[in-house]
Short mmCIF file of C-alpha atoms in Angstrom, two decimals:
data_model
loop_
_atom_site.label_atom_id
_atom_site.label_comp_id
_atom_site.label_asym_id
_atom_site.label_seq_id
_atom_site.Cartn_x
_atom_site.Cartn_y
_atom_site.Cartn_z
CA UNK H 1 -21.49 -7.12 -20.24
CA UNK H 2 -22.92 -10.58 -19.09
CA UNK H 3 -22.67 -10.83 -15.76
CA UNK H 4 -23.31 -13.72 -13.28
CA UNK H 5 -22.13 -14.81 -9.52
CA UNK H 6 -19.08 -16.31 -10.61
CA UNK H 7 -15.53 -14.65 -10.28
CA UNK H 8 -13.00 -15.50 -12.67
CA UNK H 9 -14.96 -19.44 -13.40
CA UNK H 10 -14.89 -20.22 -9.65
CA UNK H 11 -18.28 -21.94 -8.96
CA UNK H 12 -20.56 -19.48 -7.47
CA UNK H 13 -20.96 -21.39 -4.09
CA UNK H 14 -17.37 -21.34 -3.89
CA UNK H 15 -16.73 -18.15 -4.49
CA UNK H 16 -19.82 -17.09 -2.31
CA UNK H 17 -18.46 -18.75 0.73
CA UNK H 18 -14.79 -17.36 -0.02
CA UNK H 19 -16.20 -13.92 0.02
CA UNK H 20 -18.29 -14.52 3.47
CA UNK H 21 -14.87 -15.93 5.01
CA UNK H 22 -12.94 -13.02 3.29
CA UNK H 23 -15.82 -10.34 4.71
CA UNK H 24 -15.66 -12.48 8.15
CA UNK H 25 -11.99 -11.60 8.24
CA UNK H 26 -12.03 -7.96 6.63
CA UNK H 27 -14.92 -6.84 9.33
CA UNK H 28 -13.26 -8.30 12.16
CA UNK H 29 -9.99 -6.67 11.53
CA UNK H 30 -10.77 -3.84 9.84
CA UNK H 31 -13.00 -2.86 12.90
CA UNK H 32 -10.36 -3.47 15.27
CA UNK H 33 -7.62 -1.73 12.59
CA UNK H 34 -9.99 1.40 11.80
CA UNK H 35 -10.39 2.60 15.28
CA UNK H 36 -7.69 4.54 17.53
CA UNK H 37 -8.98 3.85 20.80
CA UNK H 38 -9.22 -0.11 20.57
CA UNK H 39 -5.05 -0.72 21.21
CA UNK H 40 -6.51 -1.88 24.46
CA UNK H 41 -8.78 -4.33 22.82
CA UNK H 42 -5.77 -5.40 20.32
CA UNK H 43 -3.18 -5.77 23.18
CA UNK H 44 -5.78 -8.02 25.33
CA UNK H 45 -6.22 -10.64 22.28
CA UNK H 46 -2.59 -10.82 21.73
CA UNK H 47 -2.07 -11.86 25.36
CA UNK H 48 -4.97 -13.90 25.23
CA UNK H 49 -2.75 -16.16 22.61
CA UNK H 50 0.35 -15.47 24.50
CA UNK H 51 1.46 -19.14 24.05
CA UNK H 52 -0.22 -22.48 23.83
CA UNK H 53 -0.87 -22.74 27.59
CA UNK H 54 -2.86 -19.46 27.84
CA UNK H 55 -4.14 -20.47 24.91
CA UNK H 56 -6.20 -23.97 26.64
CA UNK H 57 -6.40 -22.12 29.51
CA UNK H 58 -8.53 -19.04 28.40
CA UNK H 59 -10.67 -20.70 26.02
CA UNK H 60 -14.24 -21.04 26.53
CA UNK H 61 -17.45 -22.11 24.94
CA UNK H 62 -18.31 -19.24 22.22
CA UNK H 63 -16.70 -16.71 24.50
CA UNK H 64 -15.72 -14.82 20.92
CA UNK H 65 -15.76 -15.58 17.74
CA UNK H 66 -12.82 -17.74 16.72
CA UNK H 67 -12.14 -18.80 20.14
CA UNK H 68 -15.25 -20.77 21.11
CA UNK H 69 -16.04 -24.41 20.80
CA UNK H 70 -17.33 -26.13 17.37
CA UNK H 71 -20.60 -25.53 16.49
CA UNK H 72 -23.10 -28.40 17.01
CA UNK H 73 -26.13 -29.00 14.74
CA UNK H 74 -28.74 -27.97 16.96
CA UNK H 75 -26.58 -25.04 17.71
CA UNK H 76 -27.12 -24.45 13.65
CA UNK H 77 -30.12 -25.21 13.85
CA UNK H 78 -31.59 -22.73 16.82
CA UNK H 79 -29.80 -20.00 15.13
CA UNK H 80 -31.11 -20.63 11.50
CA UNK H 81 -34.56 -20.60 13.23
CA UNK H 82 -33.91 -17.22 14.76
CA UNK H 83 -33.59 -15.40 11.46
CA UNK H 84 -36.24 -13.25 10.29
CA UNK H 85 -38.04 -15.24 7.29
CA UNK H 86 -36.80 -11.98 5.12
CA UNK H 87 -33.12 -12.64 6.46
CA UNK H 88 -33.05 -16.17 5.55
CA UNK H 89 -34.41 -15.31 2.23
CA UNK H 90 -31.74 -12.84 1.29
CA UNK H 91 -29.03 -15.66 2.16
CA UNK H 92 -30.75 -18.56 0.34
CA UNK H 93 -31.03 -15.64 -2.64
CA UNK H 94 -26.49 -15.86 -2.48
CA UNK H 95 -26.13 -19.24 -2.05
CA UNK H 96 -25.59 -19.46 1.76
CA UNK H 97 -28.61 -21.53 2.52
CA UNK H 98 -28.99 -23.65 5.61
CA UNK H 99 -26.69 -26.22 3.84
CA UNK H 100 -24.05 -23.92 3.90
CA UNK H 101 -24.67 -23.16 7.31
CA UNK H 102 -24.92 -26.84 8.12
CA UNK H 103 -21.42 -27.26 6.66
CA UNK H 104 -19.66 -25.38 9.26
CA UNK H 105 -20.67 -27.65 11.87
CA UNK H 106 -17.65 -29.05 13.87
CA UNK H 107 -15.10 -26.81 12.47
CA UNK H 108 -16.16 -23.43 13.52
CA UNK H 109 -17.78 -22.11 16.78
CA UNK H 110 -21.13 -20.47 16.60
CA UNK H 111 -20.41 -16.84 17.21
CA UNK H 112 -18.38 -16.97 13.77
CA UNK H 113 -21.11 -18.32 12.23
CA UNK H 114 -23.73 -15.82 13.33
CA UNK H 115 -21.23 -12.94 12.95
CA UNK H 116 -20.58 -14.44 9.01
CA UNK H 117 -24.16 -14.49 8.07
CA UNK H 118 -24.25 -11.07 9.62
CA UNK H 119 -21.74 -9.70 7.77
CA UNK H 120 -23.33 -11.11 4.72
CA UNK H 121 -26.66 -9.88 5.31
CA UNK H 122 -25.21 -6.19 5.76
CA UNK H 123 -24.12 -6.43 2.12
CA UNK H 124 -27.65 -8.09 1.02
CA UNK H 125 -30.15 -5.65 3.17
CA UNK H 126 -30.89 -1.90 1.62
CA UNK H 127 -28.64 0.19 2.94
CA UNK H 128 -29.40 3.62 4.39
CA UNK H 129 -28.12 6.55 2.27
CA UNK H 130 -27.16 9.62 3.19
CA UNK H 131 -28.90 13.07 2.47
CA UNK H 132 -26.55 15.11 0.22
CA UNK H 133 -25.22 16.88 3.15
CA UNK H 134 -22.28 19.28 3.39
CA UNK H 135 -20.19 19.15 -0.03
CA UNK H 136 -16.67 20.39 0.64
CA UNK H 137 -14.36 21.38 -2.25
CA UNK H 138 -15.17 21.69 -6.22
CA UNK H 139 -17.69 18.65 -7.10
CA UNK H 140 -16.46 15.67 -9.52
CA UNK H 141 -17.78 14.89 -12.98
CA UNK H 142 -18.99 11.59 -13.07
CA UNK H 143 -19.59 8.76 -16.27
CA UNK H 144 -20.53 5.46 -16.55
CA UNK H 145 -17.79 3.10 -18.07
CA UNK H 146 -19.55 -0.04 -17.33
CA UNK H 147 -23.18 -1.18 -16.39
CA UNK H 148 -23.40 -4.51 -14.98
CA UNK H 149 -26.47 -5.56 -16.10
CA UNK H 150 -27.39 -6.97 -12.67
CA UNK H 151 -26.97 -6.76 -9.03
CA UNK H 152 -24.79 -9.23 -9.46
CA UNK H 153 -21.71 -7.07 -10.08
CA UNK H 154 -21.01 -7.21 -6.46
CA UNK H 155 -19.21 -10.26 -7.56
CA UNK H 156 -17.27 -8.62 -10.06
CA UNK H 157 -13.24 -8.15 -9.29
CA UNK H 158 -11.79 -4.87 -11.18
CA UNK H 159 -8.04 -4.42 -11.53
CA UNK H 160 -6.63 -1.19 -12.99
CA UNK H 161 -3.62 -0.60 -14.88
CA UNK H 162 -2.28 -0.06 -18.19
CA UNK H 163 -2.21 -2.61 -20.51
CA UNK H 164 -1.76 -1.24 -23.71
CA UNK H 165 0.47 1.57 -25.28
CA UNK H 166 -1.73 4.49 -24.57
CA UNK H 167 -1.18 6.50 -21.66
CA UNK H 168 -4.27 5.52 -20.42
CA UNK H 169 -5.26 2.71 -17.49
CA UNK H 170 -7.20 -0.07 -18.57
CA UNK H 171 -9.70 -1.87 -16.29
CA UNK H 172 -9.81 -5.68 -15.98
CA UNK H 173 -13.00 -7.10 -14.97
CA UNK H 174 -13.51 -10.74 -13.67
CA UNK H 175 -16.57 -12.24 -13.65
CA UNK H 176 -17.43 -15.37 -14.93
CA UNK H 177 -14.86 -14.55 -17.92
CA UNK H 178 -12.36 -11.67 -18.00
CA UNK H 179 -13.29 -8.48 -19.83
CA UNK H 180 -10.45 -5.89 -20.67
CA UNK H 181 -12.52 -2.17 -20.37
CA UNK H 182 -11.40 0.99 -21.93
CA UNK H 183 -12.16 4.64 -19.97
CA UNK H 184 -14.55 5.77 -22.69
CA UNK H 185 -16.52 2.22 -22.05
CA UNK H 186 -15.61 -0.07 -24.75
CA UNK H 187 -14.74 -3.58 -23.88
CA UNK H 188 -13.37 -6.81 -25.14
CA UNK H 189 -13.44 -10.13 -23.66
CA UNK H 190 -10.36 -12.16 -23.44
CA UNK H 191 -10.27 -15.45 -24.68
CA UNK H 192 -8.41 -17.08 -21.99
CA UNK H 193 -7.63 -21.13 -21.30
CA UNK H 194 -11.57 -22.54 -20.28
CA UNK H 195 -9.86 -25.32 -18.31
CA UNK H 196 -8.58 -23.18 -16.20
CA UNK H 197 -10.07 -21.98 -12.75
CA UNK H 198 -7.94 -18.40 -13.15
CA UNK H 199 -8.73 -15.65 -11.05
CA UNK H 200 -7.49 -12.69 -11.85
CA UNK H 201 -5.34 -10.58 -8.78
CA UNK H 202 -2.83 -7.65 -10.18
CA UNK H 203 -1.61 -5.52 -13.10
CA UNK H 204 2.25 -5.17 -13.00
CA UNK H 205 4.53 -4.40 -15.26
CA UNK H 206 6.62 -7.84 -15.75
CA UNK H 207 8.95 -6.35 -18.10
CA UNK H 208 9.63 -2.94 -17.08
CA UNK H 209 8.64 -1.57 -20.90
CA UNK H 210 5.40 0.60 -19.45
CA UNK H 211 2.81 -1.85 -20.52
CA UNK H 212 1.45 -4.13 -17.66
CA UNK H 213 0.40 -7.65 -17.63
CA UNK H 214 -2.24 -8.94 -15.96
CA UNK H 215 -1.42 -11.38 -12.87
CA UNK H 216 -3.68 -15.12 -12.19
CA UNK H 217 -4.00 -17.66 -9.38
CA UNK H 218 -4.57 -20.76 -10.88
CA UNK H 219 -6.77 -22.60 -8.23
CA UNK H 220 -6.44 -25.79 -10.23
CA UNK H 221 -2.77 -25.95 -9.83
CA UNK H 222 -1.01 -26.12 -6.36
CA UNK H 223 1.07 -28.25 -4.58
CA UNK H 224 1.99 -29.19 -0.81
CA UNK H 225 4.36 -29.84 1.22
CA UNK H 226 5.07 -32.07 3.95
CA UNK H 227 3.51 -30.35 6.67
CA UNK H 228 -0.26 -29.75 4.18
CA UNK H 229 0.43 -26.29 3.28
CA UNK H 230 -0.85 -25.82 -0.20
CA UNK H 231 1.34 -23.71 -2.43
CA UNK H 232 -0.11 -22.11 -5.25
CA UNK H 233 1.49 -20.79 -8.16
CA UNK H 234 0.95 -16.88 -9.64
CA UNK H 235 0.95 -16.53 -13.70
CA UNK H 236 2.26 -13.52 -15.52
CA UNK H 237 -0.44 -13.88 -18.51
CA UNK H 238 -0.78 -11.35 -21.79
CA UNK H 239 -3.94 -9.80 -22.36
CA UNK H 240 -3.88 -12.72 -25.33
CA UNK H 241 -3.36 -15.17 -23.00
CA UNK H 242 0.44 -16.07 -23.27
CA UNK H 243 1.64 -17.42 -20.07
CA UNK H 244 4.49 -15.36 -20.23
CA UNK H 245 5.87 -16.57 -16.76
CA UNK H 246 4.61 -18.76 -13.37
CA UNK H 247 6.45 -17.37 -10.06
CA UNK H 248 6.59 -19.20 -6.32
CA UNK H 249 4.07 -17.50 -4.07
CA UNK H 250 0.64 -16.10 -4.18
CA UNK H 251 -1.27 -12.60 -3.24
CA UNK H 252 -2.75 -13.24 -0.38
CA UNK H 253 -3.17 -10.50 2.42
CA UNK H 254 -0.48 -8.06 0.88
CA UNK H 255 0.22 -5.34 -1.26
CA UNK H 256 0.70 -6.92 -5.07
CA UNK H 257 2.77 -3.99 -7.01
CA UNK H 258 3.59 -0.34 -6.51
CA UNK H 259 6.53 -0.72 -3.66
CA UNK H 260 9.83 -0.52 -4.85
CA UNK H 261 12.41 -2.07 -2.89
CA UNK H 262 15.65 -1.67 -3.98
CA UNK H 263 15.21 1.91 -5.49
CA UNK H 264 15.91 1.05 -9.12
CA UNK H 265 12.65 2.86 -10.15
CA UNK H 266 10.95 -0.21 -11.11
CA UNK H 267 7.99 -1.78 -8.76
CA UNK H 268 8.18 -5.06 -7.12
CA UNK H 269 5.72 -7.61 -7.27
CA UNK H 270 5.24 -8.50 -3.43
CA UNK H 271 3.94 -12.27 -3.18
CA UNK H 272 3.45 -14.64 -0.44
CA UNK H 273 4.35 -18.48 0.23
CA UNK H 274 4.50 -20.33 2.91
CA UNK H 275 7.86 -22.20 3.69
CA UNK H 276 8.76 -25.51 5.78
CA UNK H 277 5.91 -26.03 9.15
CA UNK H 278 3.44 -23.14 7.59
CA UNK H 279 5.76 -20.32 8.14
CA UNK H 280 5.17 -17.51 6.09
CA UNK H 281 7.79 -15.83 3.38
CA UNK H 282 7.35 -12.56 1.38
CA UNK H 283 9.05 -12.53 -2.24
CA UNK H 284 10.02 -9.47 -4.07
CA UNK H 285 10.24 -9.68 -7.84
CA UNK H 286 11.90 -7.64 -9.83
CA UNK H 287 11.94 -7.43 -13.71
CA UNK H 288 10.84 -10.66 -15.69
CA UNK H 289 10.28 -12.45 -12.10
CA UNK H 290 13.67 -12.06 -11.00
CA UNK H 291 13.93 -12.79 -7.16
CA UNK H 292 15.57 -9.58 -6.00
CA UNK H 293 14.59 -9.60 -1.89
CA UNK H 294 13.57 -12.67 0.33
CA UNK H 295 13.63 -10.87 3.86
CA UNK H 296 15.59 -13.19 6.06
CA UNK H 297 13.09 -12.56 8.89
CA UNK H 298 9.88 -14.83 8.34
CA UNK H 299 6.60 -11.91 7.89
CA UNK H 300 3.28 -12.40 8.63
CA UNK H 301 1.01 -13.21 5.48
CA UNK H 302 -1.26 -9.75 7.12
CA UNK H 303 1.25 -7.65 4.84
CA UNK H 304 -0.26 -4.41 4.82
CA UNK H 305 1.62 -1.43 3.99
CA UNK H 306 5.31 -0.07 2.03
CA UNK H 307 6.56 3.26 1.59
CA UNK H 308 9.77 5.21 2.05
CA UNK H 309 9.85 6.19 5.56
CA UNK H 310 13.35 7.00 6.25
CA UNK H 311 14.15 8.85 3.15
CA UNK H 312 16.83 6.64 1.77
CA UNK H 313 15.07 5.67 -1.94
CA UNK H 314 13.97 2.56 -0.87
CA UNK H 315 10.73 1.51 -0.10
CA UNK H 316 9.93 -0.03 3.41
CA UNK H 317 7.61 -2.79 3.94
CA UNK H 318 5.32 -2.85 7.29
CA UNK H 319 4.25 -5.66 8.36
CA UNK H 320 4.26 -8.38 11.02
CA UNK H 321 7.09 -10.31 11.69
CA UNK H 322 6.38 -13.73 12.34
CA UNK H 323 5.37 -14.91 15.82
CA UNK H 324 4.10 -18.79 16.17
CA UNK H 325 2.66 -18.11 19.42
CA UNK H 326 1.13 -14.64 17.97
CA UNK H 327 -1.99 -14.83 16.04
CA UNK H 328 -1.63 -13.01 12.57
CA UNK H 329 2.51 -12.21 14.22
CA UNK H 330 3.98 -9.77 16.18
CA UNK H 331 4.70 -6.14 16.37
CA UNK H 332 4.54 -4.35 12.93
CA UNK H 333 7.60 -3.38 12.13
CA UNK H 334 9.31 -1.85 8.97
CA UNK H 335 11.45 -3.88 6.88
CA UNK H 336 13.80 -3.01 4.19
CA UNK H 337 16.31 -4.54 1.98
CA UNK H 338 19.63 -4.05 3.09
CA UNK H 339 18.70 -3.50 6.85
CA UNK H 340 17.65 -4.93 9.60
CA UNK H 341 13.78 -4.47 10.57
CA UNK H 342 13.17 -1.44 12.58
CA UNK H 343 10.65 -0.22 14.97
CA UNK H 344 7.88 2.94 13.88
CA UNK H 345 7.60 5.17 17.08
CA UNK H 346 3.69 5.39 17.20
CA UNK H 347 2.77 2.22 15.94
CA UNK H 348 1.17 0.01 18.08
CA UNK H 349 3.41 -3.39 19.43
CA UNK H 350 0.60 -5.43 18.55
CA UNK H 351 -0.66 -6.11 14.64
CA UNK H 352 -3.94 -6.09 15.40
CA UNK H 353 -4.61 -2.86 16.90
CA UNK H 354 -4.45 0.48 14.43
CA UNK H 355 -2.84 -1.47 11.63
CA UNK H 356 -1.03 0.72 8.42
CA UNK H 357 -3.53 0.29 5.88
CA UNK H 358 -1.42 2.97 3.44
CA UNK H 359 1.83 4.81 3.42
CA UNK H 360 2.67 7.57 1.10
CA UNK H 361 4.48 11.11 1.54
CA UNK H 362 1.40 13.64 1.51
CA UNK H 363 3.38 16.99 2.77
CA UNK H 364 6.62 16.65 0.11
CA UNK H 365 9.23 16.37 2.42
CA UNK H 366 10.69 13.14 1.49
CA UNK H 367 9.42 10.92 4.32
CA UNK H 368 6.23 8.53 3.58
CA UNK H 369 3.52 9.39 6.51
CA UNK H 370 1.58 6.22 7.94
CA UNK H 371 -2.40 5.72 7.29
CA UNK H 372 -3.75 4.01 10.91
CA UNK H 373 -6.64 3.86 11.53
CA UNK H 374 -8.25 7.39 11.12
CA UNK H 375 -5.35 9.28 11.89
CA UNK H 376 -1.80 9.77 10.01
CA UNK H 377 1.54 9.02 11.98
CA UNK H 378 4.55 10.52 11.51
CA UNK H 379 7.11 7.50 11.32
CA UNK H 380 9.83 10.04 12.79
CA UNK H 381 8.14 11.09 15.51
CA UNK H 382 5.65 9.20 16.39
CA UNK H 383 3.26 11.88 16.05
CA UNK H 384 -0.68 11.45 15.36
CA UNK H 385 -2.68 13.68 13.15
CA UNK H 386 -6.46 12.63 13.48
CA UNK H 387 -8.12 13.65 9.66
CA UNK H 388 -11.08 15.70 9.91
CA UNK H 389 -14.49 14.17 9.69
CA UNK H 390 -17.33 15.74 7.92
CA UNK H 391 -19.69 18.09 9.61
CA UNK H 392 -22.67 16.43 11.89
CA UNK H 393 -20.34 12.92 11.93
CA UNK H 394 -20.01 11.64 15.56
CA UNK H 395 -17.05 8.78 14.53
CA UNK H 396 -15.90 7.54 11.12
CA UNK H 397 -13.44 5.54 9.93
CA UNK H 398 -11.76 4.15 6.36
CA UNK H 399 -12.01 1.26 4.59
CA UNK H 400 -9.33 -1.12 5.72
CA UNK H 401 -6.13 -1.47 3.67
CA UNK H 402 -5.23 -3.97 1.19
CA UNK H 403 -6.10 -1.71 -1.54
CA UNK H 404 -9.48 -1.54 -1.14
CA UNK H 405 -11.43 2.35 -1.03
CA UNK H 406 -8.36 3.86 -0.51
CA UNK H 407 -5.88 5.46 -2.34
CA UNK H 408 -3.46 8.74 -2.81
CA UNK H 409 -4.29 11.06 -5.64
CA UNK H 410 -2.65 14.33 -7.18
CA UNK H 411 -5.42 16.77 -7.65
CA UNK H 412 -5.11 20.68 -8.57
CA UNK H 413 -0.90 20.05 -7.80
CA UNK H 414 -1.24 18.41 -4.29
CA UNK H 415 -0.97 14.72 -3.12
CA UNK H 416 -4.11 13.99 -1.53
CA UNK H 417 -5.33 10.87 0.42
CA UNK H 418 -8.66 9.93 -0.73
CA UNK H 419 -10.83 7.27 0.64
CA UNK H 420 -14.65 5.49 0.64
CA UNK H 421 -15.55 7.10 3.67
CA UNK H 422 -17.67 5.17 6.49
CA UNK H 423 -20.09 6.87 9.20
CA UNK H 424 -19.53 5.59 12.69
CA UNK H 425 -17.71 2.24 14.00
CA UNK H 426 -20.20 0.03 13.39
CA UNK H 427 -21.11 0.15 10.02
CA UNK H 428 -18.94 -1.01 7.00
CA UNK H 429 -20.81 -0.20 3.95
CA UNK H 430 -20.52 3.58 2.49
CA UNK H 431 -21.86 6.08 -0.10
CA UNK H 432 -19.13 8.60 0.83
CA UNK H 433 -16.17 9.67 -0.96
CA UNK H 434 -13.53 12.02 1.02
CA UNK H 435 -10.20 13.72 0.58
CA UNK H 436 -7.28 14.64 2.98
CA UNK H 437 -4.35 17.01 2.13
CA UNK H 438 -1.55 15.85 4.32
CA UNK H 439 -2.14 18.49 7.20
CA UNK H 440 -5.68 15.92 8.17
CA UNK H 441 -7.57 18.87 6.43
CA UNK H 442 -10.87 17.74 4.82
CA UNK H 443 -10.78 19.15 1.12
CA UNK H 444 -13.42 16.92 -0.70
CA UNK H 445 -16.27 15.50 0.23
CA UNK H 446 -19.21 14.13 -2.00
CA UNK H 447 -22.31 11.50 -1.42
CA UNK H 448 -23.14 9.87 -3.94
CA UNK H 449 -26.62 8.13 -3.23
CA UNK H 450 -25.05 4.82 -3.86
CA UNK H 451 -23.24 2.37 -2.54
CA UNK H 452 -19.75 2.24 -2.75
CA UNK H 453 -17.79 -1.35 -3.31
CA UNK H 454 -14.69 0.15 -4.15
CA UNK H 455 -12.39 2.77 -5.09
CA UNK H 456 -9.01 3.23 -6.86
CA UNK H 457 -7.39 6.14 -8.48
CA UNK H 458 -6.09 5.52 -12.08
CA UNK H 459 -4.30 6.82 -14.59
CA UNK H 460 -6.04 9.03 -17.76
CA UNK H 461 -4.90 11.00 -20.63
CA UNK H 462 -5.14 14.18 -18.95
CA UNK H 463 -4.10 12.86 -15.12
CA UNK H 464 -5.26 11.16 -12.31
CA UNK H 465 -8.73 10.22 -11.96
CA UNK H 466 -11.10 8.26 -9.29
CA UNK H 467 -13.05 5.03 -10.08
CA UNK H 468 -15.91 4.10 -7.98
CA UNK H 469 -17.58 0.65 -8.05
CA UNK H 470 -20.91 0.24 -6.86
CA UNK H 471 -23.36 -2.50 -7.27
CA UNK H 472 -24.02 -2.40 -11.03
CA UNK H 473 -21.46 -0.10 -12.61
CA UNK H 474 -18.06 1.11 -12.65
CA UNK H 475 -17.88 5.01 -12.73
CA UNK H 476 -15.18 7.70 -13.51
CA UNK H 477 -14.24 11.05 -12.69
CA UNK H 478 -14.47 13.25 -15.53
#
């Protein structure tokens, strides 16, 4: 498989810097959203953007990143000097030279920009593996699907679903093209329109007949509205190519499939738009991209989780609901068709502090339990179970929602939660793979002297299985 750093036909500095922004934001939260104790921390932003008073009031000079004044050139400058000649190698090496660095000046403070390289540079630098420590339960099979060919499969996008009539998932890859993968490793490229700039974001079934299609953003075709909000477009495509449909909204911060709303057995497609003055809108699609839910109460694009918390069929959404004087919106709250949105004893009132990140019923009994940070909350009463970390671990934490390392798998008859585990609070890269059952008891736990981009759990002929992505290849459990 030909790789190169392109996703999907974007050009590579493009995609490059939307990945560093997309890190920027992902680190930020996800260290704020991965850790118990920082409410506090998530409480004092919000009231730090209380409304646009505090705001001008509070502000100073690079006092955090986001919240500091423009960067000037020589402010650029002094910091690109400070890098290690090693450092400023490695982000030449991606495309985030000194002209990229130059071309944040005046529209982002200098903490963001240091914190950005950073964040980069963790990805780029040889990361420290674990030993093989302490194995806990009965040890995965693993094989090789797909070799990259390169390093540069950190670039590479993989979707999972199925897309043909075997019971089997299918993987999509995007790279510079799209390449439909098979579990025992055979591939095919699909010939898709070269004029357009089409990134691949979901598999969902469009039709309801078992066989998904494969979701686009075209980045070529958008429109906006009077205030400058851009609104781009999402394409229901065939693995041929057939633009089958084109639906209002885009995936942006939110779940894409696999919540259904309404309880008709069939999963939405959750995308979101932005309406009149930038506020945000979710739309829930139904079969062939019929509009079946448009929650009356404007949500934050930072859509994060959906399950069935209440035990009534229907799956809830949890999210933000808008707040313009909020950053990211206000307190989480669960929203379902039919109801009004409802507050989840246990959840913090602020969005940024211990954000769901994944919501599924572990324990059977009918009512979804809450991934927050590293603990899982009962949404009835409130209650916290912290999940057990591996022996000789001071801290961990998960990878942070939006269906990235984390998933919920049924293994041996049980529903367990199973995540790309990561040492400590600092740190965001891993080379861990652990399971919960829904008690917080450790079950599973492997290193697997690699690092780990992803994780999902898919579908095979004989059950559920894990696939890991790492730098050059895609692996499954056997």
């Amino acid at each position: 498989m030909k790789t190169d750093a392109r996703l999907a036909g974007m050009p590579a500095l493009k995609v490059i810097g939307r990945l560093a922004i997309a890190t920027l934001a992902v680190l930020a939260i996800g260290l704020l959203g991965s850790c118990d104790l920082l409410d506090q921390a998530g409480k004092g932003l919000s009231n730090g953007f209380s409304n646009n008073q505090n705001q001008a009031q509070n502000q100073q000079p690079a006092a955090a990143p986001g919240m500091g004044t423009p960067a000037t050139q020589q402010e650029v400058d002094a910091m690109w000097q400070k890098l290690s000649a090693e450092d400023r190698q490695l982000l030449e090496e991606s495309g985030m030279d000194k002209g990229f660095a130059d071309g944040m000046v005046g529209s982002m403070d200098i903490a963001s920009i240091e914190m950005m390289l950073e964040s980069q540079l963790q990805m780029l630098r040889p990361m420290e593996l674990h030993d093989k420590g302490v194995p806990v339960g009965k040890a995965l099979a693993w094989k090789d699907v797909v070799n990259f060919e390169s390093v540069d499969g950190l670039y590479s996008m993989v979707l999972a679903g199925n897309l043909d009539s075997d019971p089997e998932d299918e993987l999509l890859v995007s790279q510079d093209v799209q390449w439909l993968v098979q579990l025992d490793g055979s591939e095919q490229e699909l010939k898709l329109d070269p004029n357009q700039q089409l990134m691949a974001t979901a598999i969902w079934d469009y039709d309801g007949d078992g066989i998904g299609e494969f979701l686009a953003t075209d980045w070529n075709n958008f429109t906006q509205d009077e205030s400058g909000a851009e609104e781009y477009k999402t394409l229901v495509l065939s693995t041929s190519g057939e633009r089958i449909a084109e639906l209002d909204g885009n995936i942006d911060m939110g779940n894409a499939s696999g919540t259904d709303v309404n309880g008709d057995g069939h999963t939405e497609l959750i995308l979101m738009n932005y309406g009149p003055q930038y506020v945000p809108e979710v739309l829930a699609y139904g079969r062939k991209g019929k509009l079946v839910w448009q929650p009356k109460e404007a949500i934050s694009l930072m859509e994060m989780a959906s399950g069935d918390i209440d035990n009534d069929g229907k799956d809830e959404l949890l999210a933000p609901l808008y707040d313009p004087n909020v950053p990211y919106g206000g307190r989480v709250m669960a929203c379902g068709m039919g109801q009004e949105p409802v507050e989840v004893p246990g959840l913090s009132d602020n969005s940024l502090a211990g954000p769901p990140s994944l919501c599924a019923d572990l324990n059977g009994d009918g009512f979804a339990e809450i991934l927050t940070g590293s603990s899982l909350l009962n949404p009835q009463t409130g209650e916290k179970t912290r999940l057990a970390k591996p022996e000789s671990w001071d801290d961990m934490q998960l990878s942070w929602g939006m269906g990235m390392g984390l998933g919920v798998i049924e293994l041996d008859g049980r529903k367990l939660l199973v995540a790309r585990l990561i040492e400590g609070r600092e740190e965001y890269r891993s080379d861990t793979v652990a399971m919960w059952n829904g008690a917080g008891e450790l079950v599973y736990l492997e290193y697997l002297g690699e690092e780990l981009q992803d994780l999902k759990v898919i579908n095979g002929a004989d059950g559920q299985k894990l696939m890991l992505q790492t730098n050059d290849r895609l692996k499954v459990s056997q």
